Protein backbone atom coordinates (compact mmCIF):
# COMPACT_ATOMS: atom_id res chain seq x y z
CA UNK A 1 0.00 0.00 0.00
CA UNK A 2 2.72 2.60 0.80
CA UNK A 3 4.45 1.74 -2.49
CA UNK A 4 1.21 2.19 -4.43
CA UNK A 5 0.72 5.65 -2.90
CA UNK A 6 4.25 6.62 -3.89
CA UNK A 7 3.82 5.35 -7.46
CA UNK A 8 0.52 7.24 -7.87
CA UNK A 9 2.24 10.41 -6.69
CA UNK A 10 5.15 9.89 -9.09
CA UNK A 11 2.77 9.64 -12.05
CA UNK A 12 0.46 12.49 -11.00
CA UNK A 13 1.20 15.44 -13.30
CA UNK A 14 -1.91 17.38 -12.31
CA UNK A 15 -1.87 20.83 -10.71
CA UNK A 16 1.28 21.80 -12.60
CA UNK A 17 2.35 25.43 -12.70
CA UNK A 18 3.40 25.29 -16.36
CA UNK A 19 3.41 22.85 -19.29
CA UNK A 20 6.07 22.17 -21.90
CA UNK A 21 5.37 20.00 -24.94
CA UNK A 22 8.39 17.95 -26.02
CA UNK A 23 8.49 16.46 -29.53
CA UNK A 24 11.22 14.06 -30.59
CA UNK A 25 12.65 14.12 -34.10
CA UNK A 26 15.56 12.29 -35.67
CA UNK A 27 17.72 13.59 -33.98
CA UNK A 28 16.67 16.61 -32.00
CA UNK A 29 14.03 17.86 -29.60
CA UNK A 30 11.40 20.54 -30.05
CA UNK A 31 10.24 22.42 -26.95
CA UNK A 32 6.94 24.33 -26.94
CA UNK A 33 5.95 26.42 -23.92
CA UNK A 34 2.19 26.09 -23.99
CA UNK A 35 0.39 29.38 -23.51
CA UNK A 36 3.55 31.42 -24.03
CA UNK A 37 3.87 31.36 -27.83
CA UNK A 38 7.49 30.22 -27.51
CA UNK A 39 8.91 27.18 -29.31
CA UNK A 40 12.36 26.18 -30.51
CA UNK A 41 14.49 23.24 -31.61
CA UNK A 42 17.30 21.89 -29.46
CA UNK A 43 20.02 20.14 -31.43
CA UNK A 44 23.51 18.81 -30.90
CA UNK A 45 25.99 21.69 -30.91
CA UNK A 46 29.22 19.70 -30.88
CA UNK A 47 30.95 20.49 -34.21
CA UNK A 48 31.43 17.63 -36.66
CA UNK A 49 35.17 18.35 -36.65
CA UNK A 50 35.23 17.51 -32.94
CA UNK A 51 32.99 14.45 -33.18
CA UNK A 52 35.43 12.69 -35.50
CA UNK A 53 38.61 13.94 -33.80
CA UNK A 54 39.29 11.78 -30.75
CA UNK A 55 41.88 14.20 -29.34
CA UNK A 56 39.54 17.18 -29.65
CA UNK A 57 36.66 15.14 -28.20
CA UNK A 58 38.61 14.24 -25.09
CA UNK A 59 39.42 17.91 -24.49
CA UNK A 60 35.73 18.85 -24.17
CA UNK A 61 34.08 18.48 -20.78
CA UNK A 62 30.62 17.82 -22.18
CA UNK A 63 31.41 15.95 -25.37
CA UNK A 64 28.18 15.18 -27.28
CA UNK A 65 26.16 16.87 -24.52
CA UNK A 66 26.11 20.43 -25.84
CA UNK A 67 22.97 21.76 -27.53
CA UNK A 68 22.02 24.78 -29.58
CA UNK A 69 19.32 25.78 -27.07
CA UNK A 70 18.62 24.09 -23.73
CA UNK A 71 15.19 23.62 -22.22
CA UNK A 72 14.85 26.34 -19.57
CA UNK A 73 12.51 25.94 -16.60
CA UNK A 74 12.14 27.68 -13.25
CA UNK A 75 13.16 26.17 -9.92
CA UNK A 76 10.60 25.52 -7.18
CA UNK A 77 7.94 24.98 -9.86
CA UNK A 78 5.99 21.90 -10.86
CA UNK A 79 6.57 21.54 -14.60
CA UNK A 80 4.38 19.19 -16.63
CA UNK A 81 5.90 17.63 -19.74
CA UNK A 82 3.79 16.35 -22.63
CA UNK A 83 5.80 14.04 -24.89
CA UNK A 84 5.29 12.80 -28.43
CA UNK A 85 7.36 12.16 -31.57
CA UNK A 86 7.14 12.84 -35.29
CA UNK A 87 8.99 9.84 -36.74
CA UNK A 88 10.12 6.97 -34.50
CA UNK A 89 10.04 6.26 -30.76
CA UNK A 90 12.41 8.42 -28.69
CA UNK A 91 12.84 8.60 -24.94
CA UNK A 92 13.49 11.82 -23.01
CA UNK A 93 15.78 10.95 -20.10
CA UNK A 94 17.32 13.29 -17.52
CA UNK A 95 18.44 11.08 -14.68
CA UNK A 96 19.05 13.88 -12.14
CA UNK A 97 15.47 15.06 -12.58
CA UNK A 98 14.08 11.56 -12.11
CA UNK A 99 12.47 11.73 -15.55
CA UNK A 100 12.53 9.07 -18.27
CA UNK A 101 9.54 8.97 -20.60
CA UNK A 102 9.00 7.58 -24.09
CA UNK A 103 8.02 9.94 -26.92
CA UNK A 104 5.83 7.91 -29.27
CA UNK A 105 4.48 9.01 -32.68
CA UNK A 106 0.72 9.55 -32.56
CA UNK A 107 0.54 9.31 -28.77
CA UNK A 108 0.98 11.97 -26.08
CA UNK A 109 2.41 10.82 -22.78
CA UNK A 110 3.04 12.96 -19.72
CA UNK A 111 5.41 13.28 -16.79
CA UNK A 112 6.59 16.09 -14.52
CA UNK A 113 9.50 17.47 -12.55
CA UNK A 114 10.01 19.75 -9.57
CA UNK A 115 13.58 21.01 -9.30
CA UNK A 116 14.80 22.78 -6.21
CA UNK A 117 18.39 23.53 -7.18
CA UNK A 118 19.16 25.85 -10.14
CA UNK A 119 21.83 24.61 -12.53
CA UNK A 120 22.48 22.60 -15.67
CA UNK A 121 21.09 19.06 -15.92
CA UNK A 122 22.09 16.79 -18.80
CA UNK A 123 20.47 13.74 -20.31
CA UNK A 124 19.95 11.98 -23.61
CA UNK A 125 17.58 10.00 -25.76
CA UNK A 126 17.34 6.56 -24.15
CA UNK A 127 15.70 4.79 -27.10
CA UNK A 128 17.61 3.41 -30.09
CA UNK A 129 16.10 5.80 -32.63
CA UNK A 130 18.41 5.47 -35.64
CA UNK A 131 21.95 6.21 -36.72
CA UNK A 132 21.97 9.59 -34.96
CA UNK A 133 20.83 8.21 -31.60
CA UNK A 134 24.15 9.08 -29.96
CA UNK A 135 23.82 12.67 -31.15
CA UNK A 136 20.50 13.51 -29.43
CA UNK A 137 21.37 15.02 -26.04
CA UNK A 138 19.05 16.73 -23.58
CA UNK A 139 20.14 19.81 -21.64
CA UNK A 140 17.89 21.43 -19.05
CA UNK A 141 18.81 24.77 -17.51
CA UNK A 142 17.01 25.52 -14.25
CA UNK A 143 16.80 29.19 -13.24
CA UNK A 144 15.49 30.98 -10.20
CA UNK A 145 11.86 32.02 -10.86
CA UNK A 146 12.76 35.71 -11.30
CA UNK A 147 15.49 34.86 -13.81
CA UNK A 148 13.14 32.53 -15.65
CA UNK A 149 10.51 35.26 -16.02
CA UNK A 150 13.14 37.51 -17.58
CA UNK A 151 14.27 34.70 -19.90
CA UNK A 152 10.74 33.84 -21.12
CA UNK A 153 10.01 37.53 -21.73
CA UNK A 154 13.15 37.79 -23.87
CA UNK A 155 12.23 34.62 -25.80
CA UNK A 156 8.73 35.93 -26.51
CA UNK A 157 10.17 39.20 -27.76
CA UNK A 158 12.69 37.34 -29.93
CA UNK A 159 9.95 35.11 -31.37
CA UNK A 160 7.86 38.16 -32.26
CA UNK A 161 10.87 39.81 -33.90
CA UNK A 162 11.58 36.65 -35.90
CA UNK A 163 8.03 36.61 -37.21
CA UNK A 164 8.41 40.21 -38.31
CA UNK A 165 11.47 39.22 -40.37
CA UNK A 166 9.18 37.19 -42.64
CA UNK A 167 8.36 40.45 -44.42
CA UNK A 168 11.97 41.56 -44.82
CA UNK A 169 13.90 41.29 -48.07
CA UNK A 170 17.37 39.76 -47.61
CA UNK A 171 20.38 39.96 -49.88
CA UNK A 172 22.00 36.87 -51.36
CA UNK A 173 24.99 37.34 -49.04
CA UNK A 174 22.76 37.51 -45.95
CA UNK A 175 20.80 34.42 -46.95
CA UNK A 176 23.94 32.44 -47.76
CA UNK A 177 25.57 33.29 -44.44
CA UNK A 178 22.50 32.40 -42.40
CA UNK A 179 21.76 29.43 -44.62
CA UNK A 180 25.18 27.87 -44.10
CA UNK A 181 24.83 28.15 -40.32
CA UNK A 182 21.27 26.76 -40.34
CA UNK A 183 22.17 23.99 -42.80
CA UNK A 184 25.11 22.82 -40.70
CA UNK A 185 22.88 22.80 -37.63
CA UNK A 186 19.80 21.10 -39.08
CA UNK A 187 20.72 19.34 -42.34
CA UNK A 188 24.38 18.34 -42.35
CA UNK A 189 23.86 15.29 -40.13
CA UNK A 190 22.22 13.53 -43.09
CA UNK A 191 23.34 15.39 -46.21
CA UNK A 192 26.85 16.13 -44.87
CA UNK A 193 28.53 19.52 -44.66
CA UNK A 194 29.81 19.19 -48.24
CA UNK A 195 26.33 18.37 -49.59
CA UNK A 196 27.43 14.94 -50.84
CA UNK A 197 25.18 12.94 -48.52
CA UNK A 198 25.81 9.34 -47.53
CA UNK A 199 25.62 7.06 -50.59
CA UNK A 200 22.81 4.54 -50.30
CA UNK A 201 21.43 6.18 -47.15
CA UNK A 202 20.92 9.93 -47.57
CA UNK A 203 20.94 11.52 -51.05
CA UNK A 204 23.40 14.18 -52.08
CA UNK A 205 22.24 17.76 -52.59
CA UNK A 206 25.29 18.71 -54.60
CA UNK A 207 24.10 18.66 -58.20
CA UNK A 208 20.76 17.07 -57.22
CA UNK A 209 17.54 17.52 -59.18
CA UNK A 210 15.93 19.08 -56.12
CA UNK A 211 18.66 21.64 -55.40
CA UNK A 212 19.13 22.77 -59.00
CA UNK A 213 15.56 22.22 -60.19
CA UNK A 214 12.43 24.39 -59.88
CA UNK A 215 12.12 26.33 -56.63
CA UNK A 216 8.59 25.00 -56.04
CA UNK A 217 9.88 21.43 -55.84
CA UNK A 218 12.64 22.47 -53.47
CA UNK A 219 10.15 24.25 -51.21
CA UNK A 220 7.85 21.22 -51.23
CA UNK A 221 10.67 18.90 -50.20
CA UNK A 222 11.99 21.07 -47.37
CA UNK A 223 8.71 22.42 -45.99
CA UNK A 224 6.54 19.29 -46.27
CA UNK A 225 9.16 16.54 -46.39
CA UNK A 226 9.25 13.53 -48.69
CA UNK A 227 6.81 10.69 -47.88
CA UNK A 228 8.25 7.20 -47.29
CA UNK A 229 11.77 8.60 -46.83
CA UNK A 230 13.86 9.92 -43.96
CA UNK A 231 13.37 13.48 -45.23
CA UNK A 232 11.43 15.28 -42.51
CA UNK A 233 9.00 18.14 -42.92
CA UNK A 234 10.83 21.20 -41.63
CA UNK A 235 7.91 23.60 -42.03
CA UNK A 236 7.02 23.39 -38.33
CA UNK A 237 10.59 23.06 -37.12
CA UNK A 238 12.27 26.16 -38.52
CA UNK A 239 11.30 29.78 -39.07
CA UNK A 240 10.48 31.16 -42.50
CA UNK A 241 13.80 33.03 -42.42
CA UNK A 242 15.82 29.88 -41.72
CA UNK A 243 13.90 27.89 -44.33
CA UNK A 244 14.48 30.57 -46.98
CA UNK A 245 18.15 30.78 -46.06
CA UNK A 246 18.68 27.01 -46.16
CA UNK A 247 17.01 26.63 -49.56
CA UNK A 248 18.98 29.54 -50.96
CA UNK A 249 22.19 28.06 -49.57
CA UNK A 250 21.49 24.60 -50.99
CA UNK A 251 20.83 26.10 -54.43
CA UNK A 252 24.06 28.07 -54.47
CA UNK A 253 26.60 26.06 -52.46
CA UNK A 254 29.02 23.30 -53.50
CA UNK A 255 29.05 24.45 -57.10
CA UNK A 256 25.27 24.30 -57.60
CA UNK A 257 25.33 28.04 -58.37
CA UNK A 258 21.74 28.28 -59.59
CA UNK A 259 21.84 32.00 -58.88
CA UNK A 260 18.30 32.40 -57.58
CA UNK A 261 17.20 33.00 -54.00
CA UNK A 262 14.17 32.45 -51.78
CA UNK A 263 12.83 35.15 -49.48
CA UNK A 264 11.01 34.40 -46.19
CA UNK A 265 7.78 35.78 -47.64
CA UNK A 266 8.04 33.17 -50.41
CA UNK A 267 8.13 30.42 -47.79
CA UNK A 268 5.20 31.95 -45.90
CA UNK A 269 3.09 32.19 -49.07
CA UNK A 270 3.99 28.58 -49.97
CA UNK A 271 2.81 27.41 -46.54
CA UNK A 272 -0.43 29.31 -46.99
CA UNK A 273 -0.97 27.78 -50.42
CA UNK A 274 -0.65 31.06 -52.28
mmCIF file of C-alpha atoms in Angstrom:
data_model
loop_
_atom_site.group_PDB
_atom_site.id
_atom_site.type_symbol
_atom_site.label_atom_id
_atom_site.label_comp_id
_atom_site.label_asym_id
_atom_site.label_seq_id
_atom_site.Cartn_x
_atom_site.Cartn_y
_atom_site.Cartn_z
ATOM 1 C CA UNK A 1 0.000 0.000 0.000
ATOM 2 C CA UNK A 2 2.717 2.596 0.799
ATOM 3 C CA UNK A 3 4.454 1.740 -2.490
ATOM 4 C CA UNK A 4 1.212 2.193 -4.429
ATOM 5 C CA UNK A 5 0.718 5.649 -2.897
ATOM 6 C CA UNK A 6 4.254 6.617 -3.891
ATOM 7 C CA UNK A 7 3.818 5.353 -7.463
ATOM 8 C CA UNK A 8 0.524 7.239 -7.869
ATOM 9 C CA UNK A 9 2.242 10.414 -6.689
ATOM 10 C CA UNK A 10 5.153 9.891 -9.087
ATOM 11 C CA UNK A 11 2.768 9.638 -12.048
ATOM 12 C CA UNK A 12 0.457 12.486 -10.996
ATOM 13 C CA UNK A 13 1.203 15.436 -13.303
ATOM 14 C CA UNK A 14 -1.913 17.379 -12.308
ATOM 15 C CA UNK A 15 -1.872 20.828 -10.709
ATOM 16 C CA UNK A 16 1.279 21.797 -12.600
ATOM 17 C CA UNK A 17 2.354 25.428 -12.701
ATOM 18 C CA UNK A 18 3.396 25.287 -16.365
ATOM 19 C CA UNK A 19 3.412 22.853 -19.292
ATOM 20 C CA UNK A 20 6.074 22.172 -21.900
ATOM 21 C CA UNK A 21 5.370 20.004 -24.942
ATOM 22 C CA UNK A 22 8.389 17.947 -26.021
ATOM 23 C CA UNK A 23 8.490 16.461 -29.526
ATOM 24 C CA UNK A 24 11.222 14.060 -30.585
ATOM 25 C CA UNK A 25 12.650 14.123 -34.102
ATOM 26 C CA UNK A 26 15.559 12.291 -35.675
ATOM 27 C CA UNK A 27 17.716 13.585 -33.985
ATOM 28 C CA UNK A 28 16.668 16.612 -31.999
ATOM 29 C CA UNK A 29 14.032 17.858 -29.601
ATOM 30 C CA UNK A 30 11.396 20.538 -30.046
ATOM 31 C CA UNK A 31 10.240 22.416 -26.948
ATOM 32 C CA UNK A 32 6.943 24.333 -26.936
ATOM 33 C CA UNK A 33 5.955 26.419 -23.917
ATOM 34 C CA UNK A 34 2.186 26.091 -23.985
ATOM 35 C CA UNK A 35 0.389 29.383 -23.514
ATOM 36 C CA UNK A 36 3.553 31.424 -24.026
ATOM 37 C CA UNK A 37 3.872 31.360 -27.830
ATOM 38 C CA UNK A 38 7.487 30.216 -27.507
ATOM 39 C CA UNK A 39 8.907 27.184 -29.313
ATOM 40 C CA UNK A 40 12.362 26.179 -30.515
ATOM 41 C CA UNK A 41 14.486 23.235 -31.607
ATOM 42 C CA UNK A 42 17.300 21.893 -29.456
ATOM 43 C CA UNK A 43 20.015 20.142 -31.434
ATOM 44 C CA UNK A 44 23.505 18.808 -30.903
ATOM 45 C CA UNK A 45 25.992 21.692 -30.908
ATOM 46 C CA UNK A 46 29.224 19.695 -30.884
ATOM 47 C CA UNK A 47 30.950 20.487 -34.209
ATOM 48 C CA UNK A 48 31.435 17.634 -36.659
ATOM 49 C CA UNK A 49 35.168 18.349 -36.652
ATOM 50 C CA UNK A 50 35.229 17.512 -32.940
ATOM 51 C CA UNK A 51 32.991 14.446 -33.179
ATOM 52 C CA UNK A 52 35.434 12.695 -35.505
ATOM 53 C CA UNK A 53 38.614 13.936 -33.805
ATOM 54 C CA UNK A 54 39.290 11.777 -30.749
ATOM 55 C CA UNK A 55 41.875 14.200 -29.337
ATOM 56 C CA UNK A 56 39.535 17.177 -29.647
ATOM 57 C CA UNK A 57 36.662 15.142 -28.204
ATOM 58 C CA UNK A 58 38.614 14.236 -25.087
ATOM 59 C CA UNK A 59 39.417 17.905 -24.486
ATOM 60 C CA UNK A 60 35.731 18.850 -24.166
ATOM 61 C CA UNK A 61 34.085 18.482 -20.776
ATOM 62 C CA UNK A 62 30.616 17.820 -22.178
ATOM 63 C CA UNK A 63 31.412 15.947 -25.366
ATOM 64 C CA UNK A 64 28.182 15.182 -27.283
ATOM 65 C CA UNK A 65 26.160 16.868 -24.520
ATOM 66 C CA UNK A 66 26.111 20.430 -25.839
ATOM 67 C CA UNK A 67 22.972 21.755 -27.527
ATOM 68 C CA UNK A 68 22.019 24.782 -29.581
ATOM 69 C CA UNK A 69 19.320 25.778 -27.071
ATOM 70 C CA UNK A 70 18.620 24.094 -23.727
ATOM 71 C CA UNK A 71 15.191 23.620 -22.223
ATOM 72 C CA UNK A 72 14.853 26.339 -19.573
ATOM 73 C CA UNK A 73 12.512 25.937 -16.601
ATOM 74 C CA UNK A 74 12.136 27.679 -13.248
ATOM 75 C CA UNK A 75 13.162 26.174 -9.921
ATOM 76 C CA UNK A 76 10.605 25.515 -7.176
ATOM 77 C CA UNK A 77 7.944 24.985 -9.856
ATOM 78 C CA UNK A 78 5.985 21.895 -10.864
ATOM 79 C CA UNK A 79 6.572 21.544 -14.597
ATOM 80 C CA UNK A 80 4.383 19.191 -16.628
ATOM 81 C CA UNK A 81 5.902 17.632 -19.743
ATOM 82 C CA UNK A 82 3.792 16.349 -22.634
ATOM 83 C CA UNK A 83 5.800 14.042 -24.895
ATOM 84 C CA UNK A 84 5.292 12.804 -28.433
ATOM 85 C CA UNK A 85 7.365 12.159 -31.568
ATOM 86 C CA UNK A 86 7.135 12.838 -35.293
ATOM 87 C CA UNK A 87 8.986 9.843 -36.742
ATOM 88 C CA UNK A 88 10.118 6.974 -34.495
ATOM 89 C CA UNK A 89 10.038 6.260 -30.763
ATOM 90 C CA UNK A 90 12.408 8.415 -28.694
ATOM 91 C CA UNK A 91 12.845 8.598 -24.937
ATOM 92 C CA UNK A 92 13.489 11.818 -23.006
ATOM 93 C CA UNK A 93 15.778 10.948 -20.099
ATOM 94 C CA UNK A 94 17.318 13.290 -17.524
ATOM 95 C CA UNK A 95 18.444 11.083 -14.680
ATOM 96 C CA UNK A 96 19.051 13.878 -12.141
ATOM 97 C CA UNK A 97 15.466 15.063 -12.577
ATOM 98 C CA UNK A 98 14.081 11.563 -12.111
ATOM 99 C CA UNK A 99 12.465 11.730 -15.550
ATOM 100 C CA UNK A 100 12.533 9.070 -18.266
ATOM 101 C CA UNK A 101 9.544 8.970 -20.604
ATOM 102 C CA UNK A 102 9.002 7.579 -24.092
ATOM 103 C CA UNK A 103 8.024 9.941 -26.917
ATOM 104 C CA UNK A 104 5.826 7.907 -29.269
ATOM 105 C CA UNK A 105 4.477 9.009 -32.676
ATOM 106 C CA UNK A 106 0.715 9.551 -32.555
ATOM 107 C CA UNK A 107 0.540 9.307 -28.771
ATOM 108 C CA UNK A 108 0.980 11.968 -26.080
ATOM 109 C CA UNK A 109 2.409 10.816 -22.775
ATOM 110 C CA UNK A 110 3.043 12.960 -19.725
ATOM 111 C CA UNK A 111 5.408 13.279 -16.792
ATOM 112 C CA UNK A 112 6.595 16.087 -14.524
ATOM 113 C CA UNK A 113 9.503 17.470 -12.546
ATOM 114 C CA UNK A 114 10.011 19.748 -9.566
ATOM 115 C CA UNK A 115 13.577 21.005 -9.300
ATOM 116 C CA UNK A 116 14.798 22.780 -6.205
ATOM 117 C CA UNK A 117 18.390 23.531 -7.181
ATOM 118 C CA UNK A 118 19.159 25.845 -10.138
ATOM 119 C CA UNK A 119 21.831 24.610 -12.529
ATOM 120 C CA UNK A 120 22.482 22.599 -15.675
ATOM 121 C CA UNK A 121 21.094 19.060 -15.923
ATOM 122 C CA UNK A 122 22.092 16.793 -18.804
ATOM 123 C CA UNK A 123 20.472 13.740 -20.307
ATOM 124 C CA UNK A 124 19.952 11.979 -23.611
ATOM 125 C CA UNK A 125 17.581 9.999 -25.764
ATOM 126 C CA UNK A 126 17.341 6.560 -24.153
ATOM 127 C CA UNK A 127 15.704 4.794 -27.099
ATOM 128 C CA UNK A 128 17.608 3.406 -30.088
ATOM 129 C CA UNK A 129 16.103 5.798 -32.633
ATOM 130 C CA UNK A 130 18.411 5.471 -35.636
ATOM 131 C CA UNK A 131 21.950 6.214 -36.720
ATOM 132 C CA UNK A 132 21.975 9.588 -34.963
ATOM 133 C CA UNK A 133 20.829 8.209 -31.604
ATOM 134 C CA UNK A 134 24.150 9.081 -29.955
ATOM 135 C CA UNK A 135 23.823 12.668 -31.151
ATOM 136 C CA UNK A 136 20.505 13.514 -29.432
ATOM 137 C CA UNK A 137 21.367 15.019 -26.039
ATOM 138 C CA UNK A 138 19.051 16.725 -23.577
ATOM 139 C CA UNK A 139 20.140 19.808 -21.641
ATOM 140 C CA UNK A 140 17.886 21.426 -19.050
ATOM 141 C CA UNK A 141 18.811 24.769 -17.508
ATOM 142 C CA UNK A 142 17.010 25.524 -14.247
ATOM 143 C CA UNK A 143 16.802 29.186 -13.243
ATOM 144 C CA UNK A 144 15.487 30.984 -10.205
ATOM 145 C CA UNK A 145 11.857 32.015 -10.860
ATOM 146 C CA UNK A 146 12.757 35.706 -11.303
ATOM 147 C CA UNK A 147 15.492 34.860 -13.808
ATOM 148 C CA UNK A 148 13.142 32.527 -15.650
ATOM 149 C CA UNK A 149 10.515 35.258 -16.022
ATOM 150 C CA UNK A 150 13.137 37.510 -17.576
ATOM 151 C CA UNK A 151 14.272 34.704 -19.903
ATOM 152 C CA UNK A 152 10.744 33.845 -21.116
ATOM 153 C CA UNK A 153 10.010 37.533 -21.729
ATOM 154 C CA UNK A 154 13.149 37.794 -23.872
ATOM 155 C CA UNK A 155 12.232 34.619 -25.802
ATOM 156 C CA UNK A 156 8.727 35.933 -26.507
ATOM 157 C CA UNK A 157 10.170 39.203 -27.765
ATOM 158 C CA UNK A 158 12.688 37.344 -29.931
ATOM 159 C CA UNK A 159 9.953 35.105 -31.368
ATOM 160 C CA UNK A 160 7.865 38.155 -32.261
ATOM 161 C CA UNK A 161 10.873 39.808 -33.900
ATOM 162 C CA UNK A 162 11.582 36.645 -35.895
ATOM 163 C CA UNK A 163 8.030 36.605 -37.205
ATOM 164 C CA UNK A 164 8.413 40.211 -38.305
ATOM 165 C CA UNK A 165 11.467 39.220 -40.367
ATOM 166 C CA UNK A 166 9.176 37.192 -42.641
ATOM 167 C CA UNK A 167 8.363 40.447 -44.421
ATOM 168 C CA UNK A 168 11.969 41.559 -44.819
ATOM 169 C CA UNK A 169 13.900 41.286 -48.070
ATOM 170 C CA UNK A 170 17.366 39.757 -47.609
ATOM 171 C CA UNK A 171 20.382 39.964 -49.884
ATOM 172 C CA UNK A 172 21.996 36.873 -51.361
ATOM 173 C CA UNK A 173 24.991 37.343 -49.036
ATOM 174 C CA UNK A 174 22.765 37.510 -45.947
ATOM 175 C CA UNK A 175 20.805 34.421 -46.945
ATOM 176 C CA UNK A 176 23.941 32.441 -47.764
ATOM 177 C CA UNK A 177 25.573 33.285 -44.438
ATOM 178 C CA UNK A 178 22.501 32.396 -42.396
ATOM 179 C CA UNK A 179 21.762 29.431 -44.624
ATOM 180 C CA UNK A 180 25.177 27.875 -44.098
ATOM 181 C CA UNK A 181 24.828 28.150 -40.320
ATOM 182 C CA UNK A 182 21.268 26.759 -40.335
ATOM 183 C CA UNK A 183 22.167 23.995 -42.803
ATOM 184 C CA UNK A 184 25.107 22.817 -40.703
ATOM 185 C CA UNK A 185 22.884 22.796 -37.625
ATOM 186 C CA UNK A 186 19.799 21.104 -39.082
ATOM 187 C CA UNK A 187 20.717 19.337 -42.337
ATOM 188 C CA UNK A 188 24.382 18.340 -42.355
ATOM 189 C CA UNK A 189 23.858 15.290 -40.129
ATOM 190 C CA UNK A 190 22.221 13.533 -43.087
ATOM 191 C CA UNK A 191 23.338 15.393 -46.210
ATOM 192 C CA UNK A 192 26.854 16.129 -44.873
ATOM 193 C CA UNK A 193 28.534 19.525 -44.656
ATOM 194 C CA UNK A 194 29.810 19.186 -48.239
ATOM 195 C CA UNK A 195 26.330 18.370 -49.591
ATOM 196 C CA UNK A 196 27.433 14.942 -50.839
ATOM 197 C CA UNK A 197 25.175 12.944 -48.517
ATOM 198 C CA UNK A 198 25.812 9.338 -47.535
ATOM 199 C CA UNK A 199 25.624 7.061 -50.588
ATOM 200 C CA UNK A 200 22.806 4.543 -50.296
ATOM 201 C CA UNK A 201 21.431 6.184 -47.155
ATOM 202 C CA UNK A 202 20.925 9.930 -47.574
ATOM 203 C CA UNK A 203 20.936 11.520 -51.047
ATOM 204 C CA UNK A 204 23.405 14.185 -52.083
ATOM 205 C CA UNK A 205 22.240 17.760 -52.589
ATOM 206 C CA UNK A 206 25.290 18.707 -54.596
ATOM 207 C CA UNK A 207 24.096 18.662 -58.200
ATOM 208 C CA UNK A 208 20.762 17.066 -57.223
ATOM 209 C CA UNK A 209 17.541 17.519 -59.183
ATOM 210 C CA UNK A 210 15.931 19.083 -56.118
ATOM 211 C CA UNK A 211 18.660 21.637 -55.400
ATOM 212 C CA UNK A 212 19.135 22.766 -58.997
ATOM 213 C CA UNK A 213 15.562 22.225 -60.194
ATOM 214 C CA UNK A 214 12.428 24.394 -59.879
ATOM 215 C CA UNK A 215 12.123 26.333 -56.633
ATOM 216 C CA UNK A 216 8.591 24.996 -56.044
ATOM 217 C CA UNK A 217 9.881 21.430 -55.841
ATOM 218 C CA UNK A 218 12.642 22.472 -53.475
ATOM 219 C CA UNK A 219 10.146 24.251 -51.214
ATOM 220 C CA UNK A 220 7.851 21.220 -51.225
ATOM 221 C CA UNK A 221 10.668 18.901 -50.199
ATOM 222 C CA UNK A 222 11.992 21.073 -47.374
ATOM 223 C CA UNK A 223 8.711 22.419 -45.990
ATOM 224 C CA UNK A 224 6.542 19.288 -46.270
ATOM 225 C CA UNK A 225 9.155 16.538 -46.387
ATOM 226 C CA UNK A 226 9.250 13.531 -48.688
ATOM 227 C CA UNK A 227 6.814 10.688 -47.876
ATOM 228 C CA UNK A 228 8.252 7.203 -47.291
ATOM 229 C CA UNK A 229 11.772 8.600 -46.831
ATOM 230 C CA UNK A 230 13.860 9.919 -43.961
ATOM 231 C CA UNK A 231 13.367 13.482 -45.228
ATOM 232 C CA UNK A 232 11.434 15.279 -42.506
ATOM 233 C CA UNK A 233 8.995 18.139 -42.915
ATOM 234 C CA UNK A 234 10.833 21.205 -41.628
ATOM 235 C CA UNK A 235 7.913 23.602 -42.032
ATOM 236 C CA UNK A 236 7.018 23.393 -38.331
ATOM 237 C CA UNK A 237 10.593 23.063 -37.120
ATOM 238 C CA UNK A 238 12.271 26.159 -38.523
ATOM 239 C CA UNK A 239 11.299 29.777 -39.066
ATOM 240 C CA UNK A 240 10.478 31.164 -42.498
ATOM 241 C CA UNK A 241 13.795 33.029 -42.423
ATOM 242 C CA UNK A 242 15.823 29.879 -41.718
ATOM 243 C CA UNK A 243 13.901 27.893 -44.326
ATOM 244 C CA UNK A 244 14.475 30.565 -46.982
ATOM 245 C CA UNK A 245 18.147 30.784 -46.062
ATOM 246 C CA UNK A 246 18.680 27.012 -46.158
ATOM 247 C CA UNK A 247 17.006 26.632 -49.557
ATOM 248 C CA UNK A 248 18.982 29.538 -50.963
ATOM 249 C CA UNK A 249 22.191 28.063 -49.570
ATOM 250 C CA UNK A 250 21.485 24.605 -50.995
ATOM 251 C CA UNK A 251 20.827 26.102 -54.427
ATOM 252 C CA UNK A 252 24.061 28.073 -54.471
ATOM 253 C CA UNK A 253 26.598 26.057 -52.460
ATOM 254 C CA UNK A 254 29.022 23.298 -53.500
ATOM 255 C CA UNK A 255 29.053 24.453 -57.104
ATOM 256 C CA UNK A 256 25.270 24.300 -57.595
ATOM 257 C CA UNK A 257 25.332 28.040 -58.365
ATOM 258 C CA UNK A 258 21.744 28.276 -59.588
ATOM 259 C CA UNK A 259 21.840 32.001 -58.877
ATOM 260 C CA UNK A 260 18.296 32.405 -57.578
ATOM 261 C CA UNK A 261 17.199 32.998 -54.003
ATOM 262 C CA UNK A 262 14.166 32.447 -51.782
ATOM 263 C CA UNK A 263 12.830 35.149 -49.478
ATOM 264 C CA UNK A 264 11.007 34.403 -46.189
ATOM 265 C CA UNK A 265 7.776 35.776 -47.642
ATOM 266 C CA UNK A 266 8.041 33.166 -50.414
ATOM 267 C CA UNK A 267 8.130 30.423 -47.794
ATOM 268 C CA UNK A 268 5.201 31.947 -45.902
ATOM 269 C CA UNK A 269 3.094 32.186 -49.073
ATOM 270 C CA UNK A 270 3.988 28.579 -49.970
ATOM 271 C CA UNK A 271 2.814 27.415 -46.537
ATOM 272 C CA UNK A 272 -0.429 29.314 -46.988
ATOM 273 C CA UNK A 273 -0.973 27.779 -50.419
ATOM 274 C CA UNK A 274 -0.648 31.063 -52.281
#
